[in-house]
Short mmCIF file of C-alpha atoms and ligand atoms in Angstrom, two decimals:
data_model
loop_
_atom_site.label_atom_id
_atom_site.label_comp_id
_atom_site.label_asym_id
_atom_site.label_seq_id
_atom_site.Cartn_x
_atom_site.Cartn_y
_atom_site.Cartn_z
CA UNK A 1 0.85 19.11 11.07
CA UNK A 2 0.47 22.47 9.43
CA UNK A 3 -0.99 22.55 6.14
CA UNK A 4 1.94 23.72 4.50
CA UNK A 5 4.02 20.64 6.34
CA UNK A 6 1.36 17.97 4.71
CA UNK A 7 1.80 19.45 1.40
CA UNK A 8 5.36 19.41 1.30
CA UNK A 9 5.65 15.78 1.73
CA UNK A 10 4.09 15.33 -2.15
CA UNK A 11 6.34 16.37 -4.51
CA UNK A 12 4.05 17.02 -7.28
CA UNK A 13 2.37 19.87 -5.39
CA UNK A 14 5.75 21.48 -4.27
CA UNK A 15 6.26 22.38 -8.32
CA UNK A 16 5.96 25.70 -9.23
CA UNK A 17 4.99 26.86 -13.08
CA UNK A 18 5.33 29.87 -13.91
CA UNK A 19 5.77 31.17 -10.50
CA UNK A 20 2.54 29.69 -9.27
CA UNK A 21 1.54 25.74 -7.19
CA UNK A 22 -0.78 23.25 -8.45
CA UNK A 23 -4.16 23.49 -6.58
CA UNK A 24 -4.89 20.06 -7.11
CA UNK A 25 -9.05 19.56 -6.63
CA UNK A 26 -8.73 16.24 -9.01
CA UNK A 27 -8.20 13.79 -5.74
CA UNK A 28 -11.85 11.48 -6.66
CA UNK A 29 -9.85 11.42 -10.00
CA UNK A 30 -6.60 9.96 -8.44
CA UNK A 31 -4.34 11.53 -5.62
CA UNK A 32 -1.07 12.77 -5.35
CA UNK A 33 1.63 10.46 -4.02
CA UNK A 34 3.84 11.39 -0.89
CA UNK A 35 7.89 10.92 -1.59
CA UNK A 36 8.10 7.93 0.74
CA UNK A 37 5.72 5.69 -1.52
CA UNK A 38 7.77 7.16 -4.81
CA UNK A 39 11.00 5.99 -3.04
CA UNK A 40 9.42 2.75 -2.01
CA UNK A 41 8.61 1.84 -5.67
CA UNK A 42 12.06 3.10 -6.72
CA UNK A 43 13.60 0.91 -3.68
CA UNK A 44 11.58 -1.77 -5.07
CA UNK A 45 13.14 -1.51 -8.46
CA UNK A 46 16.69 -1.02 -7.10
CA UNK A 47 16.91 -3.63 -4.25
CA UNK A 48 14.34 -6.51 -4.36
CA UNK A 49 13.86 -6.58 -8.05
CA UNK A 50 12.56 -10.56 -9.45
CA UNK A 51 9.49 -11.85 -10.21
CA UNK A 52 7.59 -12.67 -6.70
CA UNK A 53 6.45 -16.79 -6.19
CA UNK A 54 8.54 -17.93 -8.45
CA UNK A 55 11.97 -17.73 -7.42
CA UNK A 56 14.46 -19.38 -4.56
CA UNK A 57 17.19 -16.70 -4.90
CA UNK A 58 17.49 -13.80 -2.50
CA UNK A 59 15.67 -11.12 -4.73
CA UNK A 60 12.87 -13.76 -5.45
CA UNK A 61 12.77 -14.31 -2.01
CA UNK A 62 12.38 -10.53 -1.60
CA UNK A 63 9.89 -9.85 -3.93
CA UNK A 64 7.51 -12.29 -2.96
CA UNK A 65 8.21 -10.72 0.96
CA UNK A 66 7.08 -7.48 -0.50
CA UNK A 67 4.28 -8.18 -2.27
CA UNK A 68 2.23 -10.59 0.33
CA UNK A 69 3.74 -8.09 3.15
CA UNK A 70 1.70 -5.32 1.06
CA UNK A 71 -1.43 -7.55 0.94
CA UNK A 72 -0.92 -8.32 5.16
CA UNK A 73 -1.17 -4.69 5.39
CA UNK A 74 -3.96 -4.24 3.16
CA UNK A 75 -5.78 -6.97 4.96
CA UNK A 76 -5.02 -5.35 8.37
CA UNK A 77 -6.23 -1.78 6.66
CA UNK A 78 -9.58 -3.31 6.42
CA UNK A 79 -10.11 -5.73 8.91
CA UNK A 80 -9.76 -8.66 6.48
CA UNK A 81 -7.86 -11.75 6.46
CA UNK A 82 -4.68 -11.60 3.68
CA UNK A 83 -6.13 -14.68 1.81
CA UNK A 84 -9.49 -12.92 1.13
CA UNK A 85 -7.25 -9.71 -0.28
CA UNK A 86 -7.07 -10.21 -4.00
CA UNK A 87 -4.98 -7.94 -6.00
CA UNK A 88 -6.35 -6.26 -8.77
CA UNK A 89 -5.49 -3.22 -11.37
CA UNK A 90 -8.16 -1.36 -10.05
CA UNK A 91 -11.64 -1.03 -8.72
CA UNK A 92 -12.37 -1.54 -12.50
CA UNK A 93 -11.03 -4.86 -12.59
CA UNK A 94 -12.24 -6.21 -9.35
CA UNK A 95 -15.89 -5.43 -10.50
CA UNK A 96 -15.07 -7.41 -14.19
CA UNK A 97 -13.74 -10.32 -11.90
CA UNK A 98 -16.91 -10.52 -10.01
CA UNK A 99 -19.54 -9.97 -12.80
CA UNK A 100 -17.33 -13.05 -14.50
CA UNK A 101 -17.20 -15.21 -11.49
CA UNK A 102 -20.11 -15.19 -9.19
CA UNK A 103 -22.31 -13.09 -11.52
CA UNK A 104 -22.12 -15.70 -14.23
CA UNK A 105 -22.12 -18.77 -12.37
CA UNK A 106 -25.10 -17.11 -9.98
CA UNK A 107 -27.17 -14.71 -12.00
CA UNK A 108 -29.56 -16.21 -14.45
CA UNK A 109 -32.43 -15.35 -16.51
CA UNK A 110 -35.12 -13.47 -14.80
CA UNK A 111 -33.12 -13.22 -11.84
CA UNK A 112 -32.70 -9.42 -10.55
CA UNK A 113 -28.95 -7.36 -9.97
CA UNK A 114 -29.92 -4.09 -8.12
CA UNK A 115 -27.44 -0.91 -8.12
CA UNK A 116 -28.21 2.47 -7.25
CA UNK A 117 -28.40 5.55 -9.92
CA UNK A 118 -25.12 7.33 -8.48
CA UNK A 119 -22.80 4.28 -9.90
CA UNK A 120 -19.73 4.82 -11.56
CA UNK A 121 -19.44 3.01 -14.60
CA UNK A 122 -17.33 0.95 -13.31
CA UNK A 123 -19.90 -0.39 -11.15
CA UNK A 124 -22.59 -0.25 -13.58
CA UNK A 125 -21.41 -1.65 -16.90
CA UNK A 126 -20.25 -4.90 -15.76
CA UNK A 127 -23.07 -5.31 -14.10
CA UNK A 128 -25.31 -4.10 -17.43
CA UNK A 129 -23.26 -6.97 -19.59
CA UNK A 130 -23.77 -9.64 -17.21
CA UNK A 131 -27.54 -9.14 -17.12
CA UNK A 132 -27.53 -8.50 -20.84
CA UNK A 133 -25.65 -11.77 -21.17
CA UNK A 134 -27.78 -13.58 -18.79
CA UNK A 135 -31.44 -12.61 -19.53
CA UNK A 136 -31.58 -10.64 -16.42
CA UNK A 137 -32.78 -7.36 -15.53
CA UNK A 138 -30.87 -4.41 -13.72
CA UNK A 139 -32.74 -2.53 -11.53
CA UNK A 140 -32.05 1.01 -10.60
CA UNK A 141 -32.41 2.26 -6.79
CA UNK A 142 -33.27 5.59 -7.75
CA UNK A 143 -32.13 9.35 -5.54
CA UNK A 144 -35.45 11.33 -4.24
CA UNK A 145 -35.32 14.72 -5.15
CA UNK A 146 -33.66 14.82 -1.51
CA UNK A 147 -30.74 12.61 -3.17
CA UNK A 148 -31.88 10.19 -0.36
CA UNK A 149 -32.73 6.50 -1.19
CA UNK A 150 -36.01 5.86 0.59
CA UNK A 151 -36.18 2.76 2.26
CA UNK A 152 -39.50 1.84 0.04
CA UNK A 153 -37.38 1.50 -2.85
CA UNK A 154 -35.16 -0.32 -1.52
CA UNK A 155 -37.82 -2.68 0.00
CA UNK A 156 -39.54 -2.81 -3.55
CA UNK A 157 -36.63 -3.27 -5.44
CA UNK A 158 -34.39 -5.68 -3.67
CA UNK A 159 -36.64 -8.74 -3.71
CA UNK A 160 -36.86 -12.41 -3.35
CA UNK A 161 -35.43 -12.13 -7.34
CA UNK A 162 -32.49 -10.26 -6.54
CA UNK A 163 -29.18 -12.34 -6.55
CA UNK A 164 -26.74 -9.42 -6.26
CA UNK A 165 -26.85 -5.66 -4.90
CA UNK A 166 -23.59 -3.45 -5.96
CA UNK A 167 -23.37 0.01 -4.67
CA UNK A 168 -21.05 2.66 -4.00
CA UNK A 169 -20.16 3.52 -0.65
CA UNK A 170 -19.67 7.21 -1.83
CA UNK A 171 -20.73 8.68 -5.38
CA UNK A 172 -17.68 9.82 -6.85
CA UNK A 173 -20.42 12.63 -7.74
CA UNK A 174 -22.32 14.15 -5.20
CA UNK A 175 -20.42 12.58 -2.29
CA UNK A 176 -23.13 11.41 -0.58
CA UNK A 177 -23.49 7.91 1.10
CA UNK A 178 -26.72 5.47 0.44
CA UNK A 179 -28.01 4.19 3.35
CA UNK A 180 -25.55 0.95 3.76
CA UNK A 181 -27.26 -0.48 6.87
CA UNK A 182 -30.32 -0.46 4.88
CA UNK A 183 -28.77 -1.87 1.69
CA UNK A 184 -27.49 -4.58 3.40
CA UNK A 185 -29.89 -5.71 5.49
CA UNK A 186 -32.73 -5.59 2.99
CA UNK A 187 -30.35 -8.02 0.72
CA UNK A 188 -29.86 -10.41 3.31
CA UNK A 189 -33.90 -10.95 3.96
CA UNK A 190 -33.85 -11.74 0.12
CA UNK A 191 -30.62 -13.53 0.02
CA UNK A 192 -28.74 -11.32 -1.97
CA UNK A 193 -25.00 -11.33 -2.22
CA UNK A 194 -24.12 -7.56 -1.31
CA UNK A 195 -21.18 -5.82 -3.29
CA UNK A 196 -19.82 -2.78 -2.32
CA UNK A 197 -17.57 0.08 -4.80
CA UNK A 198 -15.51 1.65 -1.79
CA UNK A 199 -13.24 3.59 -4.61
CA UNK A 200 -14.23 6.83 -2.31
CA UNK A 201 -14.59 5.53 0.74
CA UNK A 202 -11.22 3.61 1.69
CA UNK A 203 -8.50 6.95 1.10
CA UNK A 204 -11.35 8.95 2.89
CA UNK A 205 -12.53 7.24 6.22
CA UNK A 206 -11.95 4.23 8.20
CA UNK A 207 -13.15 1.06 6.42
CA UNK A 208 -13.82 -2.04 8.31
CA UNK A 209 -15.05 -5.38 6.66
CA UNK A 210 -16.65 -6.52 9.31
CA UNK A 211 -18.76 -3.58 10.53
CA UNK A 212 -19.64 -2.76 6.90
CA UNK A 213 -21.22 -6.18 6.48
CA UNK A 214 -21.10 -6.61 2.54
CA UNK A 215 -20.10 -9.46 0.83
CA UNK A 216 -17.54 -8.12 -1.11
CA UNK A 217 -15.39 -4.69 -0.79
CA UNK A 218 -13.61 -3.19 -3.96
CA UNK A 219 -11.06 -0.16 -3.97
CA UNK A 220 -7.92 1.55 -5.97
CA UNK A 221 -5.11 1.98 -4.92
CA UNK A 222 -4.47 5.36 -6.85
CA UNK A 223 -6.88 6.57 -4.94
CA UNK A 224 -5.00 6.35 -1.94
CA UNK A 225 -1.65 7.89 -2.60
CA UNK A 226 -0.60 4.43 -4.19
CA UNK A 227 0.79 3.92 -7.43
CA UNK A 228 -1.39 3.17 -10.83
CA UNK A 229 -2.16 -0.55 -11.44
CA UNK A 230 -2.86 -2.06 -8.12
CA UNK A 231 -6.21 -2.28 -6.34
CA UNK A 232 -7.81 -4.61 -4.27
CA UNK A 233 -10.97 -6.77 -3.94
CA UNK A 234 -12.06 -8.46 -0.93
CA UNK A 235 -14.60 -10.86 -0.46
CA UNK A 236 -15.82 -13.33 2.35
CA UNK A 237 -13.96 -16.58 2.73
CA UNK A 238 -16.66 -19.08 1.72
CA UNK A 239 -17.58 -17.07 -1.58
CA UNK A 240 -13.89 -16.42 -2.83
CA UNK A 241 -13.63 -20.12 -1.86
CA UNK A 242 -17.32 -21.33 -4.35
CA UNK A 243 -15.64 -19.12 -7.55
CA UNK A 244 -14.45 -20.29 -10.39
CA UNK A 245 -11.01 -18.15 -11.45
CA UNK A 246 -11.49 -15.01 -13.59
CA UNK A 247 -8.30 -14.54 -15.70
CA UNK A 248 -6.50 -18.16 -16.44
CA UNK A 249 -2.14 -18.77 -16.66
CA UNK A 250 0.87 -18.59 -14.72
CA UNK A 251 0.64 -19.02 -11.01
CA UNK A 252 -2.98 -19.52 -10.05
CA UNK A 253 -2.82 -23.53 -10.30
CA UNK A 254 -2.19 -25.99 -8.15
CA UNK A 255 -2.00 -28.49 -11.06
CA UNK A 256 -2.22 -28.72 -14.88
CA UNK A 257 -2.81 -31.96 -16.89
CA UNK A 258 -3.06 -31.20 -20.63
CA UNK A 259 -6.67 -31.53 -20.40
CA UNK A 260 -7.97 -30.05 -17.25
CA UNK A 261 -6.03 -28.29 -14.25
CA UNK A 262 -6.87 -27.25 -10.57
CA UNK A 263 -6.85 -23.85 -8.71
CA UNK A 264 -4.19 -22.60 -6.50
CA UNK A 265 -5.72 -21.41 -2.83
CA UNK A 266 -6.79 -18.05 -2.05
CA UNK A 267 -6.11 -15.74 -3.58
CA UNK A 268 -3.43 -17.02 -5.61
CA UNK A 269 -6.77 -18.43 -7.47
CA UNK A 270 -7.47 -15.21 -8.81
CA UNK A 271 -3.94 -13.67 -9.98
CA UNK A 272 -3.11 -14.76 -13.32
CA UNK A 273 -0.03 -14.25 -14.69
CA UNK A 274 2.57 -11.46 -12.89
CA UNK A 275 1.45 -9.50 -10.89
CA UNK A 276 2.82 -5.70 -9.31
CA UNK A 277 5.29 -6.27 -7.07
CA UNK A 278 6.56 -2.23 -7.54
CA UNK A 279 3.12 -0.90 -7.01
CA UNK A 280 2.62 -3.11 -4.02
CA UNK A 281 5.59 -2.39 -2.55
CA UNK A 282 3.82 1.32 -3.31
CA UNK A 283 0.99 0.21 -1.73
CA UNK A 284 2.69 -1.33 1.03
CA UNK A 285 4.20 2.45 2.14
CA UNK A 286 1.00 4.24 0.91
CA UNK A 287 -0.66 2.19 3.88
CA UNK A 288 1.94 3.28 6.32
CA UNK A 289 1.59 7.20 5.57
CA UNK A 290 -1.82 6.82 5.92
CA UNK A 291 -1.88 5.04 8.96
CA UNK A 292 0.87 7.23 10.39
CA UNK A 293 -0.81 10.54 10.32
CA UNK A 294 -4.44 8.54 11.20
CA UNK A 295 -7.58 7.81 9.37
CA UNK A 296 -9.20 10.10 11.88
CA UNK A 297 -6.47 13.38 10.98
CA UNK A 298 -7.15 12.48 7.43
CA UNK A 299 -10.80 12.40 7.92
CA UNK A 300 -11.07 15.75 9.59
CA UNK A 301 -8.74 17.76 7.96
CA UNK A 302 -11.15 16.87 4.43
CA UNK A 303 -14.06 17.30 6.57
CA UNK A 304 -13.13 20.86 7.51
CA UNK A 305 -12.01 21.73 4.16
CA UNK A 306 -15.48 20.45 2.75
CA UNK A 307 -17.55 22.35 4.58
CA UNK A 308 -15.80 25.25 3.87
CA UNK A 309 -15.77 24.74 0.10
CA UNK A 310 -19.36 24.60 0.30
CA UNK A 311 -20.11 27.24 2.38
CA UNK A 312 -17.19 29.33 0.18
CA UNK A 313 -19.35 28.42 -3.00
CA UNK A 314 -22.75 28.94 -1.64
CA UNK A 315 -22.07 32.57 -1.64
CA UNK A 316 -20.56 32.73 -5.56
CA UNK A 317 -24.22 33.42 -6.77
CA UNK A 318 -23.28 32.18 -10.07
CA UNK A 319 -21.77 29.24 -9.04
CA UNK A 320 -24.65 26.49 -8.58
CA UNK A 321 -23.74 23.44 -6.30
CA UNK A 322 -25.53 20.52 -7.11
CA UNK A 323 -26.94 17.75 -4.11
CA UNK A 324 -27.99 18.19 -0.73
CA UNK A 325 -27.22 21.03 1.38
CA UNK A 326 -28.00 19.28 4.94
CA UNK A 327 -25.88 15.99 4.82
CA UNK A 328 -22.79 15.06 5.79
CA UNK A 329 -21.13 14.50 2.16
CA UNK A 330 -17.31 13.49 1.77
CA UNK A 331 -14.67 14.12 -0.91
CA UNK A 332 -16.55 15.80 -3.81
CA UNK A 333 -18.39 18.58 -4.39
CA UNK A 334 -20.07 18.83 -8.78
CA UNK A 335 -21.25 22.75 -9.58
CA UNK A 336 -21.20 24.65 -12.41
CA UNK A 337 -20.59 28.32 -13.29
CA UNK A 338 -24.05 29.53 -15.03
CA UNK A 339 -24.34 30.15 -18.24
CA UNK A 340 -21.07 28.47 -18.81
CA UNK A 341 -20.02 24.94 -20.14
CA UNK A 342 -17.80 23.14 -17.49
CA UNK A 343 -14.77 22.33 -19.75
CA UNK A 344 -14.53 26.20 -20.53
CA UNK A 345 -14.77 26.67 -16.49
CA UNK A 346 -11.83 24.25 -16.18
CA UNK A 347 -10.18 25.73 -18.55
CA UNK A 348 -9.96 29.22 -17.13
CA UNK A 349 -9.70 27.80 -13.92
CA UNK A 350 -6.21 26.07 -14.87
CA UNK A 351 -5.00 29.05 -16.13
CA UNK A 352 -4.53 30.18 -12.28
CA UNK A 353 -3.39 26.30 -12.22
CA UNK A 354 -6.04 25.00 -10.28
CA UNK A 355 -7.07 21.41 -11.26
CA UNK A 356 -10.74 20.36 -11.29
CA UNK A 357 -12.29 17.93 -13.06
CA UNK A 358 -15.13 18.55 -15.96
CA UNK A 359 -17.13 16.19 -17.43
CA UNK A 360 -19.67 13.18 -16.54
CA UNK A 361 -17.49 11.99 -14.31
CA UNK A 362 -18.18 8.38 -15.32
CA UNK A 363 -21.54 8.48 -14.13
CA UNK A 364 -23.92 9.35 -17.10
CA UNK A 365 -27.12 7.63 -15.70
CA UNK A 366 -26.52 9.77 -12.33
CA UNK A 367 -25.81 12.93 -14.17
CA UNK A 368 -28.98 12.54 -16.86
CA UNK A 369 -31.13 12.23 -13.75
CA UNK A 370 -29.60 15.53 -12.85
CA UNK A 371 -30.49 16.97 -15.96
CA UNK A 372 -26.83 17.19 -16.83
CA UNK A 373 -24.67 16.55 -19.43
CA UNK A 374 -22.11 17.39 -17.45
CA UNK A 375 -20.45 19.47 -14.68
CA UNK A 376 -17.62 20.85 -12.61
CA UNK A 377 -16.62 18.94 -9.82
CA UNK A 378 -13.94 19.72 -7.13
CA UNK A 379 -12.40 16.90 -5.06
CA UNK A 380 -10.28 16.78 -1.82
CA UNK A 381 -7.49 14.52 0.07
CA UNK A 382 -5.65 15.29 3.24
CA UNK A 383 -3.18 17.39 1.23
CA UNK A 384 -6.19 19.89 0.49
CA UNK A 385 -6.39 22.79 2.67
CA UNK A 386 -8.70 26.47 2.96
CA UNK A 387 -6.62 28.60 1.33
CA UNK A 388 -6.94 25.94 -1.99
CA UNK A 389 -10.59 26.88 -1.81
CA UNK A 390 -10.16 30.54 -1.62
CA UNK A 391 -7.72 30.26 -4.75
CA UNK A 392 -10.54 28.36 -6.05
CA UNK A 393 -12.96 30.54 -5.45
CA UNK A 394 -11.14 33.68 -6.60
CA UNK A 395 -10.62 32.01 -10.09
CA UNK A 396 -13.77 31.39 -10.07
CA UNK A 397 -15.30 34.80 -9.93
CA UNK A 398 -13.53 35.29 -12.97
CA UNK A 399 -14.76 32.97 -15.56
CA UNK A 400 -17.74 34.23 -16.61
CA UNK A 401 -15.89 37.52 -17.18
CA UNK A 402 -12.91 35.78 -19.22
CA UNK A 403 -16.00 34.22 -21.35
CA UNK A 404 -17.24 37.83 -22.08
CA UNK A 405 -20.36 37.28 -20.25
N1 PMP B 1 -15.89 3.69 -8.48
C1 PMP B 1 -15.83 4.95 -8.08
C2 PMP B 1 -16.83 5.44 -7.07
C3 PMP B 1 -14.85 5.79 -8.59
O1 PMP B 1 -14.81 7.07 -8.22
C4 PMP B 1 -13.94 5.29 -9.53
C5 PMP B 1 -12.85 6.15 -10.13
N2 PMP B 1 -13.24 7.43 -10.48
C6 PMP B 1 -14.04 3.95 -9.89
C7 PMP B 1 -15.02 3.18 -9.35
C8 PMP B 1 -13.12 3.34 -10.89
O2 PMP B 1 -11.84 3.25 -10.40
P1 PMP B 1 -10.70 2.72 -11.36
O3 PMP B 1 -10.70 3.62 -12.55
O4 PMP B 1 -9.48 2.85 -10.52
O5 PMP B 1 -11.04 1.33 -11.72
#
């Protein structure tokens, strides 16, 4: 497929204002969604409309088809088994449930949960509470001025205290991986349960439970051309199976006396109340465009269009590119124009109507071991293509002008 071809398929990047497209570089942010998963949420709405598990009519019936059919596929998308797939809102959400649930019925005082610097605060705060809750300690895994993780801290800090390593499988950042195989192993000398944020990973690159080899997996699926308000966690069998529920109500029992109750099976355990059966049903077709062009298309094209960016910005000299210049990186790409504050860079830059994101990017810790406050950062999807970085690029060589400098 052409470039042009793979953006016309997402409607929000086919609108013109004043005479000019969107050059959307917000993707780590959330991505654009392809007319086949708005249609499937509107087909949803129109067809199959009831609340799922709960009905015997046809539309019940229908609903409930959609919904678990959405978490088969998600399972399949992974490598999992659909009774380890819970749905959640969001990557958010899944790392609450598990700071709640294992983390409070396994993490005690003096005990030891690891993450790495580059978290998102998503990944960082429940994590923070818990240990502040608990009498525990987080421990940082910190970036070598190399943005590497040496495999000495990882050895020092994951020890025989640990109970619980979360890290991202991508900073939302820098785009740079930690080393995983490391991670993971290291835990499971010390007999720590291994969580990992794949929020940039899953919409990016193939994602396989089993060759990963965490404990848990969490992801969005906004992320991933889905709609807002549906995510997923997965976790192996035997853990889901020791948790206690995180959110309590409708539809996770299997019986309620008016003193005590029991717990549905997996995963019904862990979804509380009604649940999304439009943004599966999104989900559900989000899953099929992305397996119908191929995790390995999708993968490539952003490669190519990575490399380029960074070579493209590498010769703005007053653009400076933060991380490392010799590894393989994915999605995003934080810089700033010199001398200028980010937010006034995005600002200019959406005057030509392209879209970056300024800020801390949800990632203070990361960014104040920077020393940042806060930067630029550009972010891609399949949809992304060269000639979004040269339109990038040429708004870029005028910002420092527009700013009077
Ligand atoms: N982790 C990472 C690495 C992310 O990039 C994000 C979203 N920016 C999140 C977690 C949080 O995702 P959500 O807001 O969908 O919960």
């Amino acid at each position: 497929m052409t470039d042009a071809e793979i953006r016309s398929l997402f409607p929000e990047l086919m609108n013109e204002r004043d005479g000019r497209r969107m050059v959307y570089l917000d993707s780590a942010a959330t991505s654009q969604r392809p007319s086949e998963v708005i249609e499937a949420v509107g087909s949803f709405y129109a067809n199959d409309n009831a609340n799922p598990h709960r009905g015997t009519y046809l539309e019940a019936e229908k609903a409930t088809e959609v919904y678990e059919e959405a978490r088969n596929r998600t399972a399949s998308f992974i490598g999992a088994e659909s009774r380890d797939v819970i749905f959640t809102r969001n990557t958010s959400e899944a790392m609450n449930l598990l700071a709640y649930t294992w983390g409070a019925e396994n993490v005690g005082a003096g005990d030891r949960v690891v993450i790495t610097i580059m978290e998102h605060h998503s990944n960082l705060l429940p994590w923070q509470r818990l240990c502040r809750m608990k009498g525990a300690e987080l421990v940082y895994l910190y970036l070598n001025d190399s943005f590497e993780i040496t495999d000495s801290e990882i050895e020092e800090k994951i020890n025989a205290d640990t109970k619980l390593v979360a890290f991202t499988h991508v900073s939302n950042v820098l785009g740079v991986m930690p080393p995983v195989g490391k991670i993971i192993s290291r835990a499971k000398e010390t007999g720590a349960v291994t969580v990992m944020d794949c929020a940039q990973s899953v919409p990016h690159m193939k994602v396989d439970v089993n060759e990963l080899g965490a404990d848990f997996i969490a992801f969005s699926g906004h992320k991933m051309f889905a709609p807002f308000g549906i995510g997923a966690l997965w976790g192996r069998d035997e853990l889901l199976e020791s948790m206690p529920p995180f959110l309590s109500g409708g539809d996770m029992i299997e019986y309620v006396r008016e003193q005590d109750a029991t717990w549905a099976p997996l995963p019904q355990k862990f979804e509380a109340g009604t649940q999304d059966p439009g943004a599966a049903a999104g989900l559900l077709a989000a899953i099929s465009f992305m397996e119908r062009i191929g995790m390995d298309v999708i993968a490539q094209r952003e490669r190519d269009v990575y490399d380029y960016a960074l070579s493209r910005l590498s010769e703005l000299d007053h653009v400076e590119v933060y991380g490392p210049a010799d590894r393989e990186r994915f999605g995003a790409i934080p810089f700033n124009v010199k001398d200028v504050h980010p937010h006034d860079t995005a600002t200019v830059l959406s005057a030509d109507r392209v879209c970056v994101r300024a800020g801390h990017h949800c990632a203070q810790p990361l960014l104040k071991s920077m020393g940042l406050n806060s930067c630029c950062r550009i972010s891609f999807s399949v949809y992304n293509s060269r000639e979004d970085v040269d339109l990038l690029c040429d708004s870029l060589k005028k910002v420092r002008g527009r700013l009077g400098l």
